[in-house]
mmCIF file of C-alpha atoms and ligand atoms in Angstrom:
data_model
loop_
_atom_site.group_PDB
_atom_site.id
_atom_site.type_symbol
_atom_site.label_atom_id
_atom_site.label_comp_id
_atom_site.label_asym_id
_atom_site.label_seq_id
_atom_site.Cartn_x
_atom_site.Cartn_y
_atom_site.Cartn_z
ATOM 1 C CA UNK A 1 -22.599 -82.145 -16.704
ATOM 2 C CA UNK A 2 -23.587 -80.115 -19.811
ATOM 3 C CA UNK A 3 -25.393 -81.831 -22.631
ATOM 4 C CA UNK A 4 -23.006 -80.596 -25.277
ATOM 5 C CA UNK A 5 -22.476 -81.976 -28.842
ATOM 6 C CA UNK A 6 -24.991 -84.621 -29.611
ATOM 7 C CA UNK A 7 -27.570 -83.445 -26.991
ATOM 8 C CA UNK A 8 -29.948 -82.800 -29.800
ATOM 9 C CA UNK A 9 -30.522 -85.017 -32.913
ATOM 10 C CA UNK A 10 -31.695 -84.030 -36.216
ATOM 11 C CA UNK A 11 -34.741 -85.197 -38.195
ATOM 12 C CA UNK A 12 -35.401 -84.726 -41.824
ATOM 13 C CA UNK A 13 -38.958 -84.356 -42.934
ATOM 14 C CA UNK A 14 -40.772 -83.389 -46.092
ATOM 15 C CA UNK A 15 -43.224 -80.341 -45.716
ATOM 16 C CA UNK A 16 -46.469 -79.636 -47.413
ATOM 17 C CA UNK A 17 -44.704 -78.285 -50.375
ATOM 18 C CA UNK A 18 -42.438 -81.287 -50.700
ATOM 19 C CA UNK A 19 -39.367 -79.521 -49.291
ATOM 20 C CA UNK A 20 -36.849 -81.227 -47.037
ATOM 21 C CA UNK A 21 -37.029 -79.645 -43.726
ATOM 22 C CA UNK A 22 -34.276 -80.306 -41.106
ATOM 23 C CA UNK A 23 -35.703 -80.246 -37.621
ATOM 24 C CA UNK A 24 -33.487 -80.432 -34.566
ATOM 25 C CA UNK A 25 -35.057 -82.900 -32.065
ATOM 26 C CA UNK A 26 -34.354 -83.279 -28.480
ATOM 27 C CA UNK A 27 -34.508 -86.809 -27.348
ATOM 28 C CA UNK A 28 -34.960 -88.171 -23.829
ATOM 29 C CA UNK A 29 -35.453 -91.388 -21.939
ATOM 30 C CA UNK A 30 -39.262 -91.571 -22.830
ATOM 31 C CA UNK A 31 -38.201 -91.701 -26.697
ATOM 32 C CA UNK A 32 -36.806 -95.040 -26.364
ATOM 33 C CA UNK A 33 -38.019 -98.496 -25.159
ATOM 34 C CA UNK A 34 -35.303 -100.348 -23.264
ATOM 35 C CA UNK A 35 -34.604 -104.009 -23.924
ATOM 36 C CA UNK A 36 -31.969 -106.406 -22.545
ATOM 37 C CA UNK A 37 -28.691 -105.650 -21.073
ATOM 38 C CA UNK A 38 -25.665 -105.958 -23.404
ATOM 39 C CA UNK A 39 -23.009 -105.381 -20.926
ATOM 40 C CA UNK A 40 -22.327 -103.951 -17.467
ATOM 41 C CA UNK A 41 -19.169 -101.780 -16.353
ATOM 42 C CA UNK A 42 -18.151 -100.576 -12.936
ATOM 43 C CA UNK A 43 -20.249 -97.495 -13.333
ATOM 44 C CA UNK A 44 -22.414 -98.020 -16.300
ATOM 45 C CA UNK A 45 -24.842 -100.555 -18.002
ATOM 46 C CA UNK A 46 -25.547 -100.672 -21.697
ATOM 47 C CA UNK A 47 -28.981 -101.689 -22.851
ATOM 48 C CA UNK A 48 -30.392 -102.718 -26.344
ATOM 49 C CA UNK A 49 -33.028 -100.029 -26.866
ATOM 50 C CA UNK A 50 -35.473 -98.972 -29.687
ATOM 51 C CA UNK A 51 -36.367 -95.314 -30.874
ATOM 52 C CA UNK A 52 -40.164 -95.426 -30.320
ATOM 53 C CA UNK A 53 -40.804 -93.179 -33.237
ATOM 54 C CA UNK A 54 -38.341 -94.374 -35.807
ATOM 55 C CA UNK A 55 -38.099 -98.019 -34.610
ATOM 56 C CA UNK A 56 -34.317 -97.671 -35.043
ATOM 57 C CA UNK A 57 -32.214 -99.897 -32.465
ATOM 58 C CA UNK A 58 -29.440 -98.491 -30.482
ATOM 59 C CA UNK A 59 -27.326 -99.248 -27.684
ATOM 60 C CA UNK A 60 -27.883 -96.959 -24.855
ATOM 61 C CA UNK A 61 -25.138 -96.581 -22.072
ATOM 62 C CA UNK A 62 -26.558 -95.452 -18.712
ATOM 63 C CA UNK A 63 -24.292 -94.149 -16.178
ATOM 64 C CA UNK A 64 -25.648 -93.566 -12.529
ATOM 65 C CA UNK A 65 -24.763 -90.071 -11.543
ATOM 66 C CA UNK A 66 -24.461 -90.969 -7.734
ATOM 67 C CA UNK A 67 -22.071 -93.819 -8.394
ATOM 68 C CA UNK A 68 -19.848 -91.744 -10.617
ATOM 69 C CA UNK A 69 -19.542 -88.879 -8.013
ATOM 70 C CA UNK A 70 -18.852 -91.445 -5.224
ATOM 71 C CA UNK A 71 -16.185 -93.250 -7.415
ATOM 72 C CA UNK A 72 -14.659 -90.051 -8.527
ATOM 73 C CA UNK A 73 -15.286 -90.880 -12.292
ATOM 74 C CA UNK A 74 -16.590 -87.484 -13.473
ATOM 75 C CA UNK A 75 -13.311 -86.983 -15.543
ATOM 76 C CA UNK A 76 -13.626 -90.429 -17.257
ATOM 77 C CA UNK A 77 -17.238 -89.732 -18.006
ATOM 78 C CA UNK A 78 -16.395 -86.437 -19.617
ATOM 79 C CA UNK A 79 -13.314 -87.773 -21.366
ATOM 80 C CA UNK A 80 -15.550 -90.530 -22.919
ATOM 81 C CA UNK A 81 -18.157 -87.917 -24.223
ATOM 82 C CA UNK A 82 -15.503 -85.458 -25.401
ATOM 83 C CA UNK A 83 -13.774 -88.559 -27.310
ATOM 84 C CA UNK A 84 -17.000 -89.752 -28.812
ATOM 85 C CA UNK A 85 -18.023 -86.153 -29.882
ATOM 86 C CA UNK A 86 -14.567 -86.000 -31.702
ATOM 87 C CA UNK A 87 -14.778 -89.203 -33.391
ATOM 88 C CA UNK A 88 -17.983 -88.769 -35.274
ATOM 89 C CA UNK A 89 -16.988 -89.782 -38.989
ATOM 90 C CA UNK A 90 -15.586 -93.316 -39.071
ATOM 91 C CA UNK A 91 -17.472 -96.566 -39.778
ATOM 92 C CA UNK A 92 -14.953 -98.417 -37.368
ATOM 93 C CA UNK A 93 -15.888 -96.187 -34.415
ATOM 94 C CA UNK A 94 -19.061 -96.637 -32.327
ATOM 95 C CA UNK A 95 -20.879 -93.573 -33.063
ATOM 96 C CA UNK A 96 -22.630 -91.316 -30.357
ATOM 97 C CA UNK A 97 -25.986 -89.949 -31.606
ATOM 98 C CA UNK A 98 -27.579 -88.147 -28.569
ATOM 99 C CA UNK A 99 -26.804 -87.666 -24.837
ATOM 100 C CA UNK A 100 -29.340 -86.780 -22.323
ATOM 101 C CA UNK A 101 -29.848 -87.148 -18.711
ATOM 102 C CA UNK A 102 -32.594 -87.532 -15.830
ATOM 103 C CA UNK A 103 -32.479 -86.824 -12.273
ATOM 104 C CA UNK A 104 -30.300 -90.113 -11.688
ATOM 105 C CA UNK A 105 -28.428 -91.021 -14.740
ATOM 106 C CA UNK A 106 -26.560 -89.762 -17.864
ATOM 107 C CA UNK A 107 -27.464 -91.568 -21.307
ATOM 108 C CA UNK A 108 -25.371 -92.024 -24.336
ATOM 109 C CA UNK A 109 -27.176 -93.131 -27.373
ATOM 110 C CA UNK A 110 -24.809 -95.224 -29.532
ATOM 111 C CA UNK A 111 -24.569 -97.402 -32.539
ATOM 112 C CA UNK A 112 -25.877 -100.948 -31.896
ATOM 113 C CA UNK A 113 -23.346 -103.654 -32.725
ATOM 114 C CA UNK A 114 -25.588 -106.700 -33.185
ATOM 115 C CA UNK A 115 -22.799 -108.938 -33.941
ATOM 116 C CA UNK A 116 -21.519 -108.608 -30.352
ATOM 117 C CA UNK A 117 -17.634 -108.959 -29.598
ATOM 118 C CA UNK A 118 -14.998 -110.042 -32.112
ATOM 119 C CA UNK A 119 -13.621 -112.093 -29.078
ATOM 120 C CA UNK A 120 -16.915 -114.000 -28.985
ATOM 121 C CA UNK A 121 -16.552 -114.935 -32.767
ATOM 122 C CA UNK A 122 -12.868 -115.751 -32.262
ATOM 123 C CA UNK A 123 -13.902 -118.095 -29.472
ATOM 124 C CA UNK A 124 -16.373 -119.870 -31.537
ATOM 125 C CA UNK A 125 -13.868 -120.509 -34.503
ATOM 126 C CA UNK A 126 -10.896 -120.880 -32.287
ATOM 127 C CA UNK A 127 -8.590 -119.048 -34.557
ATOM 128 C CA UNK A 128 -9.185 -116.980 -37.855
ATOM 129 C CA UNK A 129 -7.523 -117.844 -41.157
ATOM 130 C CA UNK A 130 -5.040 -115.379 -42.840
ATOM 131 C CA UNK A 131 -7.854 -113.816 -45.159
ATOM 132 C CA UNK A 132 -10.005 -112.936 -42.148
ATOM 133 C CA UNK A 133 -7.200 -111.939 -39.937
ATOM 134 C CA UNK A 134 -5.828 -109.570 -42.650
ATOM 135 C CA UNK A 135 -9.572 -108.154 -43.093
ATOM 136 C CA UNK A 136 -10.209 -107.526 -39.532
ATOM 137 C CA UNK A 137 -6.989 -106.352 -38.614
ATOM 138 C CA UNK A 138 -7.115 -103.839 -41.569
ATOM 139 C CA UNK A 139 -10.399 -102.585 -40.280
ATOM 140 C CA UNK A 140 -9.007 -102.020 -36.752
ATOM 141 C CA UNK A 141 -5.662 -100.512 -38.084
ATOM 142 C CA UNK A 142 -8.120 -98.092 -40.111
ATOM 143 C CA UNK A 143 -9.987 -97.044 -37.029
ATOM 144 C CA UNK A 144 -6.868 -96.632 -35.083
ATOM 145 C CA UNK A 145 -5.436 -94.392 -37.834
ATOM 146 C CA UNK A 146 -8.500 -92.120 -37.782
ATOM 147 C CA UNK A 147 -8.602 -92.149 -33.839
ATOM 148 C CA UNK A 148 -4.878 -90.984 -33.764
ATOM 149 C CA UNK A 149 -5.458 -88.438 -36.693
ATOM 150 C CA UNK A 150 -8.079 -86.870 -34.236
ATOM 151 C CA UNK A 151 -5.595 -86.902 -31.395
ATOM 152 C CA UNK A 152 -7.236 -89.780 -29.499
ATOM 153 C CA UNK A 153 -5.321 -92.644 -27.897
ATOM 154 C CA UNK A 154 -7.581 -95.538 -26.860
ATOM 155 C CA UNK A 155 -5.210 -96.962 -24.168
ATOM 156 C CA UNK A 156 -7.325 -100.159 -23.598
ATOM 157 C CA UNK A 157 -7.730 -101.924 -27.083
ATOM 158 C CA UNK A 158 -8.454 -105.577 -26.877
ATOM 159 C CA UNK A 159 -10.731 -107.908 -28.742
ATOM 160 C CA UNK A 160 -13.585 -107.329 -26.021
ATOM 161 C CA UNK A 161 -13.835 -103.669 -27.227
ATOM 162 C CA UNK A 162 -13.805 -104.595 -30.885
ATOM 163 C CA UNK A 163 -17.491 -105.165 -31.738
ATOM 164 C CA UNK A 164 -19.225 -106.287 -34.752
ATOM 165 C CA UNK A 165 -22.231 -104.546 -36.590
ATOM 166 C CA UNK A 166 -25.039 -106.339 -38.663
ATOM 167 C CA UNK A 167 -22.668 -106.360 -41.663
ATOM 168 C CA UNK A 168 -19.892 -108.121 -39.641
ATOM 169 C CA UNK A 169 -17.738 -104.960 -39.877
ATOM 170 C CA UNK A 170 -15.899 -103.847 -36.658
ATOM 171 C CA UNK A 171 -16.683 -100.837 -34.530
ATOM 172 C CA UNK A 172 -14.329 -99.977 -31.641
ATOM 173 C CA UNK A 173 -15.916 -99.014 -28.444
ATOM 174 C CA UNK A 174 -15.450 -97.979 -24.607
ATOM 175 C CA UNK A 175 -13.355 -94.713 -24.661
ATOM 176 C CA UNK A 176 -13.785 -94.046 -21.021
ATOM 177 C CA UNK A 177 -10.027 -94.502 -20.633
ATOM 178 C CA UNK A 178 -8.850 -92.834 -23.722
ATOM 179 C CA UNK A 179 -6.195 -90.014 -23.725
ATOM 180 C CA UNK A 180 -7.050 -86.887 -25.630
ATOM 181 C CA UNK A 181 -4.253 -84.949 -27.124
ATOM 182 C CA UNK A 182 -5.211 -81.259 -26.648
ATOM 183 C CA UNK A 183 -4.395 -80.062 -30.174
ATOM 184 C CA UNK A 184 -2.589 -80.808 -33.344
ATOM 185 C CA UNK A 185 0.679 -78.994 -32.180
ATOM 186 C CA UNK A 186 0.533 -81.310 -29.088
ATOM 187 C CA UNK A 187 -0.041 -84.295 -31.158
ATOM 188 C CA UNK A 188 2.878 -83.159 -33.384
ATOM 189 C CA UNK A 189 5.159 -82.842 -30.210
ATOM 190 C CA UNK A 190 4.073 -86.222 -28.883
ATOM 191 C CA UNK A 191 4.860 -87.917 -32.141
ATOM 192 C CA UNK A 192 8.168 -86.229 -32.241
ATOM 193 C CA UNK A 193 9.028 -87.215 -28.669
ATOM 194 C CA UNK A 194 7.459 -90.657 -28.831
ATOM 195 C CA UNK A 195 5.854 -90.065 -25.478
ATOM 196 C CA UNK A 196 2.920 -88.332 -24.362
ATOM 197 C CA UNK A 197 3.110 -85.174 -22.274
ATOM 198 C CA UNK A 198 0.734 -85.592 -19.195
ATOM 199 C CA UNK A 199 -2.360 -84.108 -20.795
ATOM 200 C CA UNK A 200 -6.061 -84.719 -19.894
ATOM 201 C CA UNK A 201 -7.214 -88.147 -18.685
ATOM 202 C CA UNK A 202 -4.680 -89.149 -16.050
ATOM 203 C CA UNK A 203 -5.666 -87.243 -12.933
ATOM 204 C CA UNK A 204 -8.523 -88.454 -10.722
ATOM 205 C CA UNK A 205 -11.298 -85.989 -9.797
ATOM 206 C CA UNK A 206 -9.121 -84.520 -7.017
ATOM 207 C CA UNK A 207 -6.356 -83.864 -9.572
ATOM 208 C CA UNK A 208 -4.131 -86.453 -8.139
ATOM 209 C CA UNK A 209 -2.178 -88.450 -10.792
ATOM 210 C CA UNK A 210 -4.200 -91.566 -11.254
ATOM 211 C CA UNK A 211 -2.012 -93.594 -13.952
ATOM 212 C CA UNK A 212 -4.443 -95.722 -15.866
ATOM 213 C CA UNK A 213 -3.063 -99.029 -17.044
ATOM 214 C CA UNK A 214 -5.166 -101.111 -19.530
ATOM 215 C CA UNK A 215 -5.924 -104.792 -19.593
ATOM 216 C CA UNK A 216 -3.090 -106.673 -18.470
ATOM 217 C CA UNK A 217 -2.604 -108.981 -21.667
ATOM 218 C CA UNK A 218 -2.660 -106.080 -23.999
ATOM 219 C CA UNK A 219 -0.729 -103.298 -21.925
ATOM 220 C CA UNK A 220 2.447 -101.850 -23.487
ATOM 221 C CA UNK A 221 5.699 -102.099 -21.730
ATOM 222 C CA UNK A 222 6.151 -98.043 -21.653
ATOM 223 C CA UNK A 223 2.834 -98.085 -19.597
ATOM 224 C CA UNK A 224 4.272 -100.544 -17.132
ATOM 225 C CA UNK A 225 7.748 -98.791 -16.872
ATOM 226 C CA UNK A 226 7.327 -95.130 -17.384
ATOM 227 C CA UNK A 227 3.538 -94.771 -16.852
ATOM 228 C CA UNK A 228 3.247 -92.787 -20.084
ATOM 229 C CA UNK A 229 0.998 -93.688 -22.915
ATOM 230 C CA UNK A 230 1.588 -92.744 -26.596
ATOM 231 C CA UNK A 231 0.041 -93.573 -29.859
ATOM 232 C CA UNK A 232 2.536 -96.395 -30.316
ATOM 233 C CA UNK A 233 0.869 -97.967 -27.097
ATOM 234 C CA UNK A 234 -2.268 -98.747 -29.246
ATOM 235 C CA UNK A 235 -0.062 -100.343 -31.773
ATOM 236 C CA UNK A 236 1.416 -102.618 -29.296
ATOM 237 C CA UNK A 237 -2.125 -103.719 -28.505
ATOM 238 C CA UNK A 238 -2.866 -104.007 -32.115
ATOM 239 C CA UNK A 239 0.186 -106.334 -32.532
ATOM 240 C CA UNK A 240 -1.279 -108.453 -29.658
ATOM 241 C CA UNK A 241 -4.665 -108.633 -31.408
ATOM 242 C CA UNK A 242 -3.081 -109.756 -34.909
ATOM 243 C CA UNK A 243 -1.357 -112.524 -32.904
ATOM 244 C CA UNK A 244 -4.396 -113.573 -30.951
ATOM 245 C CA UNK A 245 -6.517 -113.661 -34.137
ATOM 246 C CA UNK A 246 -4.175 -116.345 -35.652
ATOM 247 C CA UNK A 247 -3.288 -118.193 -32.539
ATOM 248 C CA UNK A 248 -6.552 -117.946 -30.529
ATOM 249 C CA UNK A 249 -4.934 -116.558 -27.416
ATOM 250 C CA UNK A 250 -2.745 -113.433 -26.725
ATOM 251 C CA UNK A 251 0.998 -113.504 -26.853
ATOM 252 C CA UNK A 252 1.471 -112.596 -23.092
ATOM 253 C CA UNK A 253 -0.718 -114.546 -20.709
ATOM 254 C CA UNK A 254 0.588 -115.994 -17.391
ATOM 255 C CA UNK A 255 -1.142 -117.182 -14.181
ATOM 256 C CA UNK A 256 -1.171 -113.517 -12.516
ATOM 257 C CA UNK A 257 -1.233 -110.023 -13.835
ATOM 258 C CA UNK A 258 2.246 -109.543 -12.189
ATOM 259 C CA UNK A 259 3.512 -112.610 -14.327
ATOM 260 C CA UNK A 260 1.948 -111.382 -17.355
ATOM 261 C CA UNK A 261 3.664 -107.921 -16.905
ATOM 262 C CA UNK A 262 6.895 -109.640 -16.463
ATOM 263 C CA UNK A 263 6.416 -111.466 -19.680
ATOM 264 C CA UNK A 264 5.676 -107.989 -21.371
ATOM 265 C CA UNK A 265 8.652 -106.216 -20.063
ATOM 266 C CA UNK A 266 11.052 -108.920 -20.828
ATOM 267 C CA UNK A 267 9.394 -109.702 -24.351
ATOM 268 C CA UNK A 268 8.680 -113.299 -23.488
ATOM 269 C CA UNK A 269 6.406 -114.815 -26.061
ATOM 270 C CA UNK A 270 6.733 -117.456 -28.953
ATOM 271 C CA UNK A 271 5.168 -118.067 -32.279
ATOM 272 C CA UNK A 272 3.770 -121.513 -32.647
ATOM 273 C CA UNK A 273 4.814 -123.898 -35.424
ATOM 274 C CA UNK A 274 3.054 -122.876 -38.675
ATOM 275 C CA UNK A 275 2.428 -119.157 -37.689
ATOM 276 C CA UNK A 276 2.448 -117.360 -41.111
ATOM 277 C CA UNK A 277 5.846 -115.810 -41.925
ATOM 278 C CA UNK A 278 4.421 -112.436 -43.058
ATOM 279 C CA UNK A 279 2.241 -112.079 -39.988
ATOM 280 C CA UNK A 280 5.300 -113.159 -37.847
ATOM 281 C CA UNK A 281 7.421 -110.441 -39.269
ATOM 282 C CA UNK A 282 4.709 -107.721 -38.697
ATOM 283 C CA UNK A 283 4.020 -108.827 -35.162
ATOM 284 C CA UNK A 284 7.788 -108.825 -34.532
ATOM 285 C CA UNK A 285 8.020 -105.133 -35.733
ATOM 286 C CA UNK A 286 5.064 -104.132 -33.499
ATOM 287 C CA UNK A 287 5.943 -106.086 -30.176
ATOM 288 C CA UNK A 288 9.031 -103.841 -29.697
ATOM 289 C CA UNK A 289 9.786 -102.558 -26.225
ATOM 290 C CA UNK A 290 10.910 -99.041 -27.484
ATOM 291 C CA UNK A 291 7.684 -97.478 -28.540
ATOM 292 C CA UNK A 292 9.731 -95.167 -30.908
ATOM 293 C CA UNK A 293 11.037 -98.289 -32.880
ATOM 294 C CA UNK A 294 7.704 -99.770 -33.386
ATOM 295 C CA UNK A 295 6.326 -99.581 -36.959
ATOM 296 C CA UNK A 296 4.111 -96.605 -37.672
ATOM 297 C CA UNK A 297 0.617 -96.889 -39.240
ATOM 298 C CA UNK A 298 1.940 -96.116 -42.736
ATOM 299 C CA UNK A 299 4.601 -98.675 -42.520
ATOM 300 C CA UNK A 300 2.043 -101.323 -41.289
ATOM 301 C CA UNK A 301 -0.497 -100.483 -44.145
ATOM 302 C CA UNK A 302 2.613 -101.156 -46.442
ATOM 303 C CA UNK A 303 3.747 -104.267 -44.807
ATOM 304 C CA UNK A 304 3.807 -107.577 -46.766
ATOM 305 C CA UNK A 305 1.048 -108.986 -44.596
ATOM 306 C CA UNK A 306 -1.323 -106.464 -46.099
ATOM 307 C CA UNK A 307 -0.181 -106.892 -49.570
ATOM 308 C CA UNK A 308 -3.332 -106.405 -51.736
ATOM 309 C CA UNK A 309 -5.460 -105.125 -48.746
ATOM 310 C CA UNK A 310 -7.304 -101.933 -49.501
ATOM 311 C CA UNK A 311 -7.741 -99.406 -46.777
ATOM 312 C CA UNK A 312 -10.027 -96.324 -46.515
ATOM 313 C CA UNK A 313 -13.475 -96.248 -48.116
ATOM 314 C CA UNK A 314 -12.967 -99.473 -50.101
ATOM 315 C CA UNK A 315 -12.107 -101.400 -47.080
ATOM 316 C CA UNK A 316 -15.573 -100.635 -45.592
ATOM 317 C CA UNK A 317 -17.491 -101.431 -48.619
ATOM 318 C CA UNK A 318 -15.988 -104.905 -49.084
ATOM 319 C CA UNK A 319 -18.260 -107.682 -47.912
ATOM 320 C CA UNK A 320 -16.631 -109.295 -44.763
ATOM 321 C CA UNK A 321 -15.000 -112.687 -45.570
ATOM 322 C CA UNK A 322 -16.941 -115.714 -44.000
ATOM 323 C CA UNK A 323 -15.260 -116.291 -40.586
ATOM 324 C CA UNK A 324 -13.399 -119.753 -40.349
HETATM 325 N N1 LIG B 401 -18.723 -99.912 -22.478
HETATM 326 C C1 LIG B 401 -19.402 -99.430 -23.639
HETATM 327 O O1 LIG B 401 -19.346 -98.310 -24.081
HETATM 328 C C2 LIG B 401 -20.073 -100.532 -24.248
HETATM 329 N N2 LIG B 401 -20.296 -101.643 -23.858
HETATM 330 N N3 LIG B 401 -21.032 -102.486 -24.675
HETATM 331 C C3 LIG B 401 -21.404 -103.905 -24.447
HETATM 332 C C4 LIG B 401 -19.956 -104.623 -24.000
HETATM 333 C C5 LIG B 401 -20.298 -106.000 -23.718
HETATM 334 C C6 LIG B 401 -18.967 -106.550 -23.170
HETATM 335 N N4 LIG B 401 -17.745 -106.356 -24.268
HETATM 336 C C7 LIG B 401 -17.687 -105.094 -24.589
HETATM 337 C C8 LIG B 401 -19.022 -104.358 -24.995
HETATM 338 C C9 LIG B 401 -21.371 -101.776 -25.754
HETATM 339 C C10 LIG B 401 -20.718 -100.511 -25.608
HETATM 340 C C11 LIG B 401 -20.743 -99.530 -26.712
HETATM 341 C C12 LIG B 401 -22.108 -99.530 -27.594
HETATM 342 C C13 LIG B 401 -22.446 -101.034 -27.930
HETATM 343 C C14 LIG B 401 -23.067 -101.292 -28.875
HETATM 344 N N5 LIG B 401 -23.355 -102.586 -29.219
HETATM 345 C C15 LIG B 401 -23.126 -103.622 -28.357
HETATM 346 N N6 LIG B 401 -23.525 -104.861 -28.810
HETATM 347 C C16 LIG B 401 -23.367 -106.000 -28.131
HETATM 348 C C17 LIG B 401 -24.188 -107.044 -28.590
HETATM 349 C C18 LIG B 401 -24.112 -108.320 -28.166
HETATM 350 C C19 LIG B 401 -23.290 -108.668 -26.966
HETATM 351 C C20 LIG B 401 -22.465 -107.448 -26.525
HETATM 352 C C21 LIG B 401 -22.585 -106.179 -26.973
HETATM 353 N N7 LIG B 401 -22.481 -103.195 -27.163
HETATM 354 C C22 LIG B 401 -22.201 -102.112 -26.911
#
């Protein structure tokens, strides 16, 4: 596992003559003091941590080498790292600052999102009003747009993976199951064909096809029927999230994963009384079984539901609306 990309950090200092000197610094586990656990996955734990020198707080994801090898997850680990190294310039994506390792573990030093999960806030308020739904959906869409422009498909978008920073802006996380388009030519071919060629990310460590399926309530019908993810699969999940912010629960939920999958492939969902009409039109044009017929990101940004909503830099400078 090569410490590529963010293996070193950069520190700006002022020398005796007052000039700014940029020094490359190599961080290690001893440079941080580790605090509480923020979350645990099947082969990683995420800790709150503080840089002993700068006192800046981070989230550090610790992956146990022995477990990764035993569970044949080396590909997933490298896909997450390559993905995070690709997605470095967007306020809506958790940023990777450093990576390093010791004898037993790999370490990713990431943005801390002190606001926790968007889902946690939604559970407290029950539902979001239209203004909050529009603002947070716009931020999620802006982040998806950047991801797709860099040839990354998340494949497991859900409110649990949408975190909130100290300004209550969103940051998308957990790219361990992302799919990377190898190059823009492939990305264009994928867009034209509406499906994704088998590229990196769907074989296990022995090269056997290991088709990944996301979280039941947000998985797209094409992943369930053809085993193929495409950029439009993230927009299906986006449609589920918009619905959930306004209703308080996802559109497709049943007593078991199998029954949830049945609801998805048969498009069995309903809008409760009073569901806002513009939002309903948007969700209906996203929850479309044929991925090639779903709204594209540009069409979504121009949809009536987002009338008056800024995207791009303005969106991230706007103060988040009070959640209610
Ligand atoms: N899997 C990850 O990469 C990851 N997991 N977490 C914690 C999870 C807790 C359960 N829901 C999904 C996230 C994080 C990250 C990235 C980096 C990251 C940055 N900040 C936080 N912050 C949290 C603060 C309070 C509660 C949970 C998370 N968490 C993470």
